Amino acid sequence: MPDFQIKKTAKDYDVCIVGSGAGGGMAAYVLANAGIKVVLLEAGPLYDPAKNVTQLKWPWESPRRGASTPLRHFGDFDAAYGGWELDGEPYTHKDGTKFDWFRSRMLGGRTNHWGRISLRFGPKDFKRRSIDGLGDDWPISYEDVAPYYDKIDQLIGVFGSKENLPNDPDSIFLPPPKPRLHELFIKEAGGKLNIPVIPSRLSILTKPINKDRGACFYCSQCNRGCTVYGDFSSSSVLVKPALNTGNVDVIPNAMAREVITDTQGKATGISFVNKDDMQEYTVNAKVVMLAASACESARLLLNSKSSLFPNGLGNSSGVVGKYLHDSTGASMGGILPKLIGRKRYNEDGVGGMHVYTPWWLDNKKLDFARGYHIEYYGGMGMPGYGFGFGMQGTNGKYPGRDGTQKEAGGYGASLKDDYRYFYGATFGMSGRGEAIAREDNYCEIDPTTVDKFGIPVLRFHYKWSDQEVKQAKHMKETFAEIIDTMGGVVTWGKSSAENDYGLEAPGRIIHEVGTTRMGSDPKKSVVNKFNQAHDCKNLFVVDGGPFVSQADKNPTWTILALSMRASEFIIDELKKQNI
Amino acid sequence: MDRRKYLKTLAVGSLGASALIACEPGTKETPKAPASFTIDRTKEELIREAKLVSETFFDEHEMKTISILTDIIIPKDGTSGSATDAKVPDFIEFIVKDMPRHQTPMRGGLKWLDIHCLKRFNADFASCSSSQQIEMVDNIAYPEKAKPELQQGVAFFNLMRDLTACGFFHQ
Ligand SMILES: Cc1cc2nc3c(=O)[nH]c(=O)nc-3n(C[C@H](O)[C@H](O)[C@H](O)COP(=O)(O)OP(=O)(O)OC[C@H]3O[C@@H](n4cnc5c(N)ncnc54)[C@H](O)[C@@H]3O)c2cc1C
Ligand code: SF4
């Protein structure tokens, strides 16, 4: 029988944070800089993009040329330790529904390899029920969050252009990079179709903002993590400076099991399993902040059962896990014949698009509620695994270098030249839209399954409604129009009613939020407007869980702003000895 | 203590990552230490990489056939060398171990090609003359004009073309 006892970590802390991604990293940064003693539990290993390098590595430095593996789902060079499945940590589904859950286990969580699309929510995004009668309003408004958006713009840095759009508020922007060639064609088509195509808004430093981080040198590889910290990752931009204050202890490979509570129902700390020695530990703190990502934090709460909290901690309302929603997504791509045989030059730019389309239409005139934004890609990227695949579908369709049409497929010198000839002529676009948060889309504890640590796992139940399907249909029609107007030819992404217009399975867009929703009524929500649990005053949730609705934007800038806001609230409450 | 045994333990211990690999349950022999990596690898990844390089998938005859095919697909030209110059066959050997879904189409496709050549030229593909090889390839390299009864060969050649180009344009 192995030595089985629960070890207590020696120190007591003011605040224990679970998870070091966007929400947890921001909380650690704000609290540590205010002199508060913090312990940061992270289920994955330490990670520093300056030390764990894949940036600027050549394709052949990966024996699989950057293809994905079961251990790196977004490819060998991507900075995510993890993916859609984690060995020994399953999740299950109910009633044959679908939900794909992307988890990164590492310091900084999913911010090490995210797209850096950093959009503020707009005034309407906090009050959707008042506008269309669906879902719920947030208990806060844009004005409550705006000062925090301002602060994170300056702390982290984001580029973009001032547009004065009513529901896509401008940030305090660094200068945006110039559009690439394919992006100019998209912009031109957008102009003809009255679809706005404006500079993208990414948290990448086109100018230095402090001495700890270098400016972007345009390698277009942000998903690999940046050795000069030119882009935003929680690991390098928040956790590292937080550690430098001396006020934070990070415990890596610490998988939180439960929130521990006392007989009065106050949280006293966290119990966790240390993955290095597989021993059980507890750590005590005056305040507990969950930032393990929306679904994982819901799982922690649901697994923290006691006689006081038989349905799980913070769950007297019964809504923990419910109202789970991810962005909608659909994509289409093509080839632009006028770019075939194009001149070679470096158009790397930042790691992501230089232009995008914010939602531009009025839903009152459409057959679905809520909008979407469009992300664009294409051009002369670094070849990776899959480069050149399917040439037989391309080289028979367009005249070759000598002007004559060839037989599709082939081999030899002329085929070899085709790969060079067609390189850089393809492009694509993806819509990312707002789904309605609904009670019957949820995650819950699977009654029969545990992970390798013995922790009960999540079971998902999620179905798209007609609203999301119609939105995807509209996306596809728009994409086809843009491609056609550009003079392009659609090569992939055509779809129909049979496959829900190519609407991606829930979870695929990796914007899952809503599982610990915010509200003023403790019977209908988990946390209050400061991300504080209604049922437990010294417990906070600062990831995407508290989102009431997701907006037609990506969620992370708002996770960061709300986490900063909650952390400042905690500092205040600790001073007043209210918690 | 047996001195030879002692030396062996020492050798394993000094290999760092491969010492860990030796403890991986289920591996009978100690796989070769992974080629040194210049890209970030986690502990779990190093174990997986070591296991992959310790395995062999294609036999000598298959590798010979693959080499001939890759050079037919990507020959040397004024700009760069041929597929075998760029070690594309090694890439193909690696990638089918890394992505087992390619194994049956590749092994079966190579066999299909040999059987076809045997019937036609009385020799396996690698043993055919170069003009016979090209005659064969001409029959399966053009999906839109290939005969319906050769469609399996077309599918195999499409895969060969994909893997060859992908392996080549990354060297
Ligand atoms: C490829 C990709 C692209 C994306 N692009 C964008 C984009 O462009 N814009 C945008 O706004 N968003 C984007 N996102 C989404 C964005 O990454 C997330 O919204 C954001 O990271 C969520 O932050 P978080 O703090 O809630 O969780 P995470 O970043 O997931 O961090 C959670 C952390 O908690 C740890 N953890 C989990 N469980 C436990 C436990 N039990 N005990 C201890 N620690 C635990 C995890 O290991 C992880 O480090 C993208 C995501 C991906 C994967
Ligand atoms: S594109 Fe810029 S910020 Fe992104 S990884 Fe490269 S240098 Fe860093």
Short mmCIF file of C-alpha atoms in Angstrom, two decimals, chain A residues 33-300:
data_model
loop_
_atom_site.label_atom_id
_atom_site.label_comp_id
_atom_site.label_asym_id
_atom_site.label_seq_id
_atom_site.Cartn_x
_atom_site.Cartn_y
_atom_site.Cartn_z
CA ASN A 33 1.52 43.85 -8.14
CA ALA A 34 -0.74 44.95 -5.28
CA GLY A 35 1.45 43.02 -2.81
CA ILE A 36 -0.96 40.14 -2.31
CA LYS A 37 0.49 36.68 -1.68
CA VAL A 38 -0.68 34.38 -4.44
CA VAL A 39 -0.33 30.69 -5.19
CA LEU A 40 -0.98 29.77 -8.80
CA LEU A 41 -1.87 26.14 -9.47
CA GLU A 42 -1.33 25.00 -13.03
CA ALA A 43 -2.17 21.51 -14.30
CA GLY A 44 0.54 21.62 -16.97
CA PRO A 45 4.31 22.12 -16.98
CA LEU A 46 6.16 25.43 -16.97
CA TYR A 47 6.45 27.06 -20.38
CA ASP A 48 8.34 30.09 -21.61
CA PRO A 49 8.28 30.93 -25.33
CA ALA A 50 11.84 32.24 -25.04
CA LYS A 51 13.03 28.82 -23.83
CA ASN A 52 10.60 26.32 -25.34
CA VAL A 53 11.26 27.40 -28.89
CA THR A 54 9.58 26.41 -32.14
CA GLN A 55 9.60 29.92 -33.67
CA LEU A 56 11.81 30.37 -36.78
CA LYS A 57 12.50 26.65 -36.99
CA TRP A 58 12.57 25.22 -40.50
CA PRO A 59 9.96 22.71 -41.64
CA TRP A 60 12.53 19.91 -41.78
CA GLU A 61 13.37 20.38 -38.12
CA SER A 62 10.11 18.53 -37.56
CA PRO A 63 10.40 14.98 -38.89
CA ARG A 64 6.71 15.23 -39.86
CA ARG A 65 7.13 18.71 -41.38
CA GLY A 66 4.92 20.33 -38.81
CA ALA A 67 1.99 17.90 -39.08
CA SER A 68 -0.17 17.40 -36.04
CA THR A 69 0.38 14.54 -33.59
CA PRO A 70 -1.79 13.14 -30.82
CA LEU A 71 0.31 15.27 -28.47
CA ARG A 72 0.16 18.54 -30.51
CA HIS A 73 -3.10 18.75 -32.36
CA PHE A 74 -2.32 22.01 -34.13
CA GLY A 75 0.98 20.72 -35.44
CA ASP A 76 4.52 20.06 -34.39
CA PHE A 77 5.50 23.73 -34.26
CA ASP A 78 2.40 24.93 -32.46
CA ALA A 79 2.84 26.05 -28.87
CA ALA A 80 -0.04 24.00 -27.46
CA TYR A 81 0.70 21.10 -25.16
CA GLY A 82 -2.58 19.31 -25.56
CA GLY A 83 -5.47 19.29 -27.94
CA TRP A 84 -8.90 17.84 -28.54
CA GLU A 85 -8.08 14.74 -26.52
CA LEU A 86 -5.77 14.35 -23.54
CA ASP A 87 -4.37 10.95 -22.69
CA GLY A 88 -6.11 9.61 -19.58
CA GLU A 89 -8.42 12.62 -19.28
CA PRO A 90 -11.55 11.78 -21.28
CA TYR A 91 -14.84 13.63 -21.62
CA THR A 92 -18.09 12.12 -22.78
CA HIS A 93 -21.32 13.07 -24.57
CA LYS A 94 -24.99 12.71 -23.86
CA ASP A 95 -27.77 11.73 -26.25
CA GLY A 96 -25.42 11.41 -29.20
CA THR A 97 -24.79 15.17 -29.24
CA LYS A 98 -21.44 16.65 -30.17
CA PHE A 99 -19.04 18.91 -28.36
CA ASP A 100 -15.29 19.10 -28.98
CA TRP A 101 -13.22 20.42 -26.12
CA PHE A 102 -9.76 21.85 -26.72
CA ARG A 103 -7.51 21.87 -23.66
CA SER A 104 -3.93 23.06 -23.31
CA ARG A 105 -2.08 21.98 -20.24
CA MET A 106 0.81 24.38 -19.73
CA LEU A 107 1.74 27.63 -18.04
CA GLY A 108 -0.27 30.27 -19.89
CA GLY A 109 -2.94 27.82 -21.05
CA ARG A 110 -4.39 28.42 -24.49
CA THR A 111 -3.01 31.95 -24.73
CA ASN A 112 0.36 30.59 -25.85
CA HIS A 113 -0.97 29.72 -29.29
CA TRP A 114 -4.26 31.57 -29.63
CA GLY A 115 -5.03 33.77 -32.65
CA ARG A 116 -4.39 37.07 -30.77
CA ILE A 117 -7.64 38.49 -32.17
CA SER A 118 -8.37 40.97 -29.41
CA LEU A 119 -11.81 42.50 -29.76
CA ARG A 120 -13.76 44.51 -27.24
CA PHE A 121 -17.40 43.61 -26.86
CA GLY A 122 -19.69 46.48 -27.84
CA PRO A 123 -22.49 48.16 -25.88
CA LYS A 124 -25.15 45.98 -27.55
CA ASP A 125 -23.26 42.79 -26.69
CA PHE A 126 -24.06 43.21 -22.99
CA LYS A 127 -27.76 43.81 -23.58
CA ARG A 128 -28.88 41.33 -26.20
CA ARG A 129 -32.11 40.27 -24.50
CA SER A 130 -33.28 43.90 -24.47
CA ILE A 131 -32.63 44.00 -28.21
CA ASP A 132 -33.97 40.69 -29.51
CA GLY A 133 -35.67 39.02 -26.55
CA LEU A 134 -33.33 36.02 -26.63
CA GLY A 135 -31.01 34.86 -23.85
CA ASP A 136 -30.30 37.32 -21.05
CA ASP A 137 -28.74 40.71 -20.50
CA TRP A 138 -25.50 40.94 -18.56
CA PRO A 139 -25.80 42.60 -15.13
CA ILE A 140 -23.10 45.02 -16.31
CA SER A 141 -22.81 47.25 -19.33
CA TYR A 142 -20.07 48.36 -21.69
CA GLU A 143 -19.35 51.39 -19.48
CA ASP A 144 -18.49 49.08 -16.56
CA VAL A 145 -15.90 47.20 -18.59
CA ALA A 146 -14.54 50.03 -20.78
CA PRO A 147 -12.01 51.33 -18.20
CA TYR A 148 -10.57 47.82 -17.93
CA TYR A 149 -10.40 47.41 -21.68
CA ASP A 150 -8.44 50.68 -21.69
CA LYS A 151 -6.03 49.35 -19.09
CA ILE A 152 -5.38 46.04 -20.81
CA ASP A 153 -4.95 47.74 -24.18
CA GLN A 154 -2.07 49.67 -22.63
CA LEU A 155 -0.71 46.86 -20.47
CA ILE A 156 -0.71 44.22 -23.23
CA GLY A 157 -0.79 46.17 -26.49
CA VAL A 158 -3.15 45.73 -29.43
CA PHE A 159 -2.98 47.11 -32.96
CA GLY A 160 -5.90 48.28 -35.06
CA SER A 161 -7.48 51.34 -36.58
CA LYS A 162 -9.90 53.88 -35.21
CA GLU A 163 -13.21 53.27 -36.95
CA ASN A 164 -15.87 54.70 -34.63
CA LEU A 165 -18.18 51.76 -35.27
CA PRO A 166 -21.19 51.66 -32.96
CA ASN A 167 -20.82 48.11 -31.65
CA ASP A 168 -17.11 47.44 -32.29
CA PRO A 169 -15.49 49.94 -29.95
CA ASP A 170 -11.97 51.08 -30.79
CA SER A 171 -9.17 50.10 -28.46
CA ILE A 172 -6.17 52.29 -27.67
CA PHE A 173 -4.41 51.04 -30.75
CA LEU A 174 -0.84 50.56 -31.91
CA PRO A 175 -0.46 51.06 -35.68
CA PRO A 176 -1.78 48.16 -37.79
CA PRO A 177 0.34 46.41 -40.46
CA LYS A 178 -0.45 46.95 -44.14
CA PRO A 179 -2.74 44.48 -45.92
CA ARG A 180 -1.14 41.63 -47.87
CA LEU A 181 -1.87 41.20 -51.58
CA HIS A 182 -4.76 38.71 -51.22
CA GLU A 183 -6.15 40.93 -48.46
CA LEU A 184 -6.19 43.89 -50.84
CA PHE A 185 -8.31 41.87 -53.26
CA ILE A 186 -10.65 40.94 -50.42
CA LYS A 187 -10.88 44.58 -49.40
CA GLU A 188 -11.63 45.63 -52.94
CA ALA A 189 -14.41 43.04 -53.22
CA GLY A 190 -15.77 44.11 -49.82
CA GLY A 191 -15.95 47.69 -51.09
CA LYS A 192 -18.07 46.61 -54.05
CA LEU A 193 -20.38 44.56 -51.83
CA ASN A 194 -20.67 47.04 -48.95
CA ILE A 195 -18.97 44.61 -46.61
CA PRO A 196 -16.47 46.45 -44.41
CA VAL A 197 -12.92 45.07 -44.54
CA ILE A 198 -10.85 46.94 -41.95
CA PRO A 199 -7.46 46.44 -40.26
CA SER A 200 -7.52 43.50 -37.88
CA ARG A 201 -7.16 43.98 -34.14
CA LEU A 202 -4.51 41.68 -32.71
CA SER A 203 -2.52 41.84 -29.47
CA ILE A 204 0.86 41.98 -31.21
CA LEU A 205 3.36 44.78 -30.63
CA THR A 206 3.89 46.65 -33.88
CA LYS A 207 5.78 49.10 -31.63
CA PRO A 208 7.57 48.38 -28.35
CA ILE A 209 5.57 49.31 -25.25
CA ASN A 210 8.04 48.47 -22.50
CA LYS A 211 11.57 47.17 -21.98
CA ASP A 212 10.53 43.60 -21.18
CA ARG A 213 9.06 42.83 -24.58
CA GLY A 214 10.47 43.23 -28.06
CA ALA A 215 8.49 44.54 -31.00
CA CYS A 216 7.16 42.16 -33.62
CA PHE A 217 9.66 41.43 -36.39
CA TYR A 218 6.98 39.94 -38.66
CA CYS A 219 7.72 36.22 -38.79
CA SER A 220 3.99 35.37 -38.99
CA GLN A 221 4.39 32.56 -36.47
CA CYS A 222 2.58 33.76 -33.37
CA ASN A 223 0.99 30.37 -32.82
CA ARG A 224 4.49 29.06 -32.08
CA GLY A 225 4.99 31.55 -29.26
CA CYS A 226 7.33 34.51 -29.63
CA THR A 227 10.88 34.42 -28.27
CA VAL A 228 10.93 38.23 -27.93
CA TYR A 229 7.44 38.30 -26.37
CA GLY A 230 6.14 40.41 -29.26
CA ASP A 231 2.67 38.92 -28.93
CA PHE A 232 0.43 38.37 -25.96
CA SER A 233 0.73 35.13 -24.04
CA SER A 234 -0.29 34.95 -20.42
CA SER A 235 2.90 32.99 -19.66
CA SER A 236 5.31 35.68 -20.86
CA VAL A 237 3.30 38.88 -20.46
CA LEU A 238 1.43 38.26 -17.19
CA VAL A 239 2.80 35.31 -15.20
CA LYS A 240 6.46 36.11 -15.73
CA PRO A 241 6.25 39.70 -14.43
CA ALA A 242 3.93 38.51 -11.66
CA LEU A 243 6.63 36.04 -10.57
CA ASN A 244 9.19 38.84 -10.62
CA THR A 245 7.29 40.66 -7.86
CA GLY A 246 8.22 37.82 -5.50
CA ASN A 247 4.59 37.57 -4.43
CA VAL A 248 3.60 34.54 -6.48
CA ASP A 249 4.43 30.86 -6.11
CA VAL A 250 3.58 28.78 -9.17
CA ILE A 251 2.96 25.09 -8.63
CA PRO A 252 3.16 23.41 -12.04
CA ASN A 253 1.74 19.96 -12.79
CA ALA A 254 -0.82 20.56 -10.06
CA MET A 255 -4.21 19.24 -11.09
CA ALA A 256 -6.92 20.75 -8.88
CA ARG A 257 -9.43 18.20 -7.67
CA GLU A 258 -11.85 20.21 -5.50
CA VAL A 259 -12.43 23.50 -3.78
CA ILE A 260 -12.32 22.86 -0.03
CA THR A 261 -14.91 24.60 2.15
CA ASP A 262 -15.35 24.90 5.92
CA THR A 263 -18.49 24.30 7.95
CA GLN A 264 -19.64 27.90 7.37
CA GLY A 265 -19.48 27.36 3.64
CA LYS A 266 -16.40 29.53 3.08
CA ALA A 267 -13.75 28.33 0.68
CA THR A 268 -10.52 27.52 2.51
CA GLY A 269 -8.35 26.31 -0.33
CA ILE A 270 -7.86 23.72 -3.03
CA SER A 271 -7.03 20.05 -2.98
CA PHE A 272 -4.89 18.91 -5.86
CA VAL A 273 -2.90 15.99 -7.16
CA ASN A 274 0.71 16.66 -8.04
CA LYS A 275 1.32 14.96 -11.38
CA ASP A 276 5.05 14.62 -10.68
CA ASP A 277 4.74 12.44 -7.57
CA MET A 278 1.02 11.55 -7.86
CA GLN A 279 0.56 12.58 -4.24
CA GLU A 280 -2.41 14.48 -2.84
CA TYR A 281 -1.94 18.00 -1.51
CA THR A 282 -3.99 20.85 -0.17
CA VAL A 283 -3.19 24.52 -0.21
CA ASN A 284 -4.97 27.09 1.94
CA ALA A 285 -5.91 30.62 0.99
CA LYS A 286 -8.30 33.37 2.07
CA VAL A 287 -9.71 33.65 -1.44
CA VAL A 288 -10.05 31.07 -4.21
CA MET A 289 -10.17 32.10 -7.87
CA LEU A 290 -11.06 29.57 -10.54
CA ALA A 291 -9.59 30.20 -13.99
CA ALA A 292 -9.19 26.67 -15.27
CA SER A 293 -11.22 27.54 -18.44
CA ALA A 294 -15.01 27.71 -18.59
CA CYS A 295 -15.78 23.99 -18.60
CA GLU A 296 -12.96 22.92 -16.28
CA SER A 297 -13.99 25.49 -13.64
CA ALA A 298 -17.58 24.27 -13.85
CA ARG A 299 -16.25 20.74 -13.41
CA LEU A 300 -14.31 21.80 -10.29
#
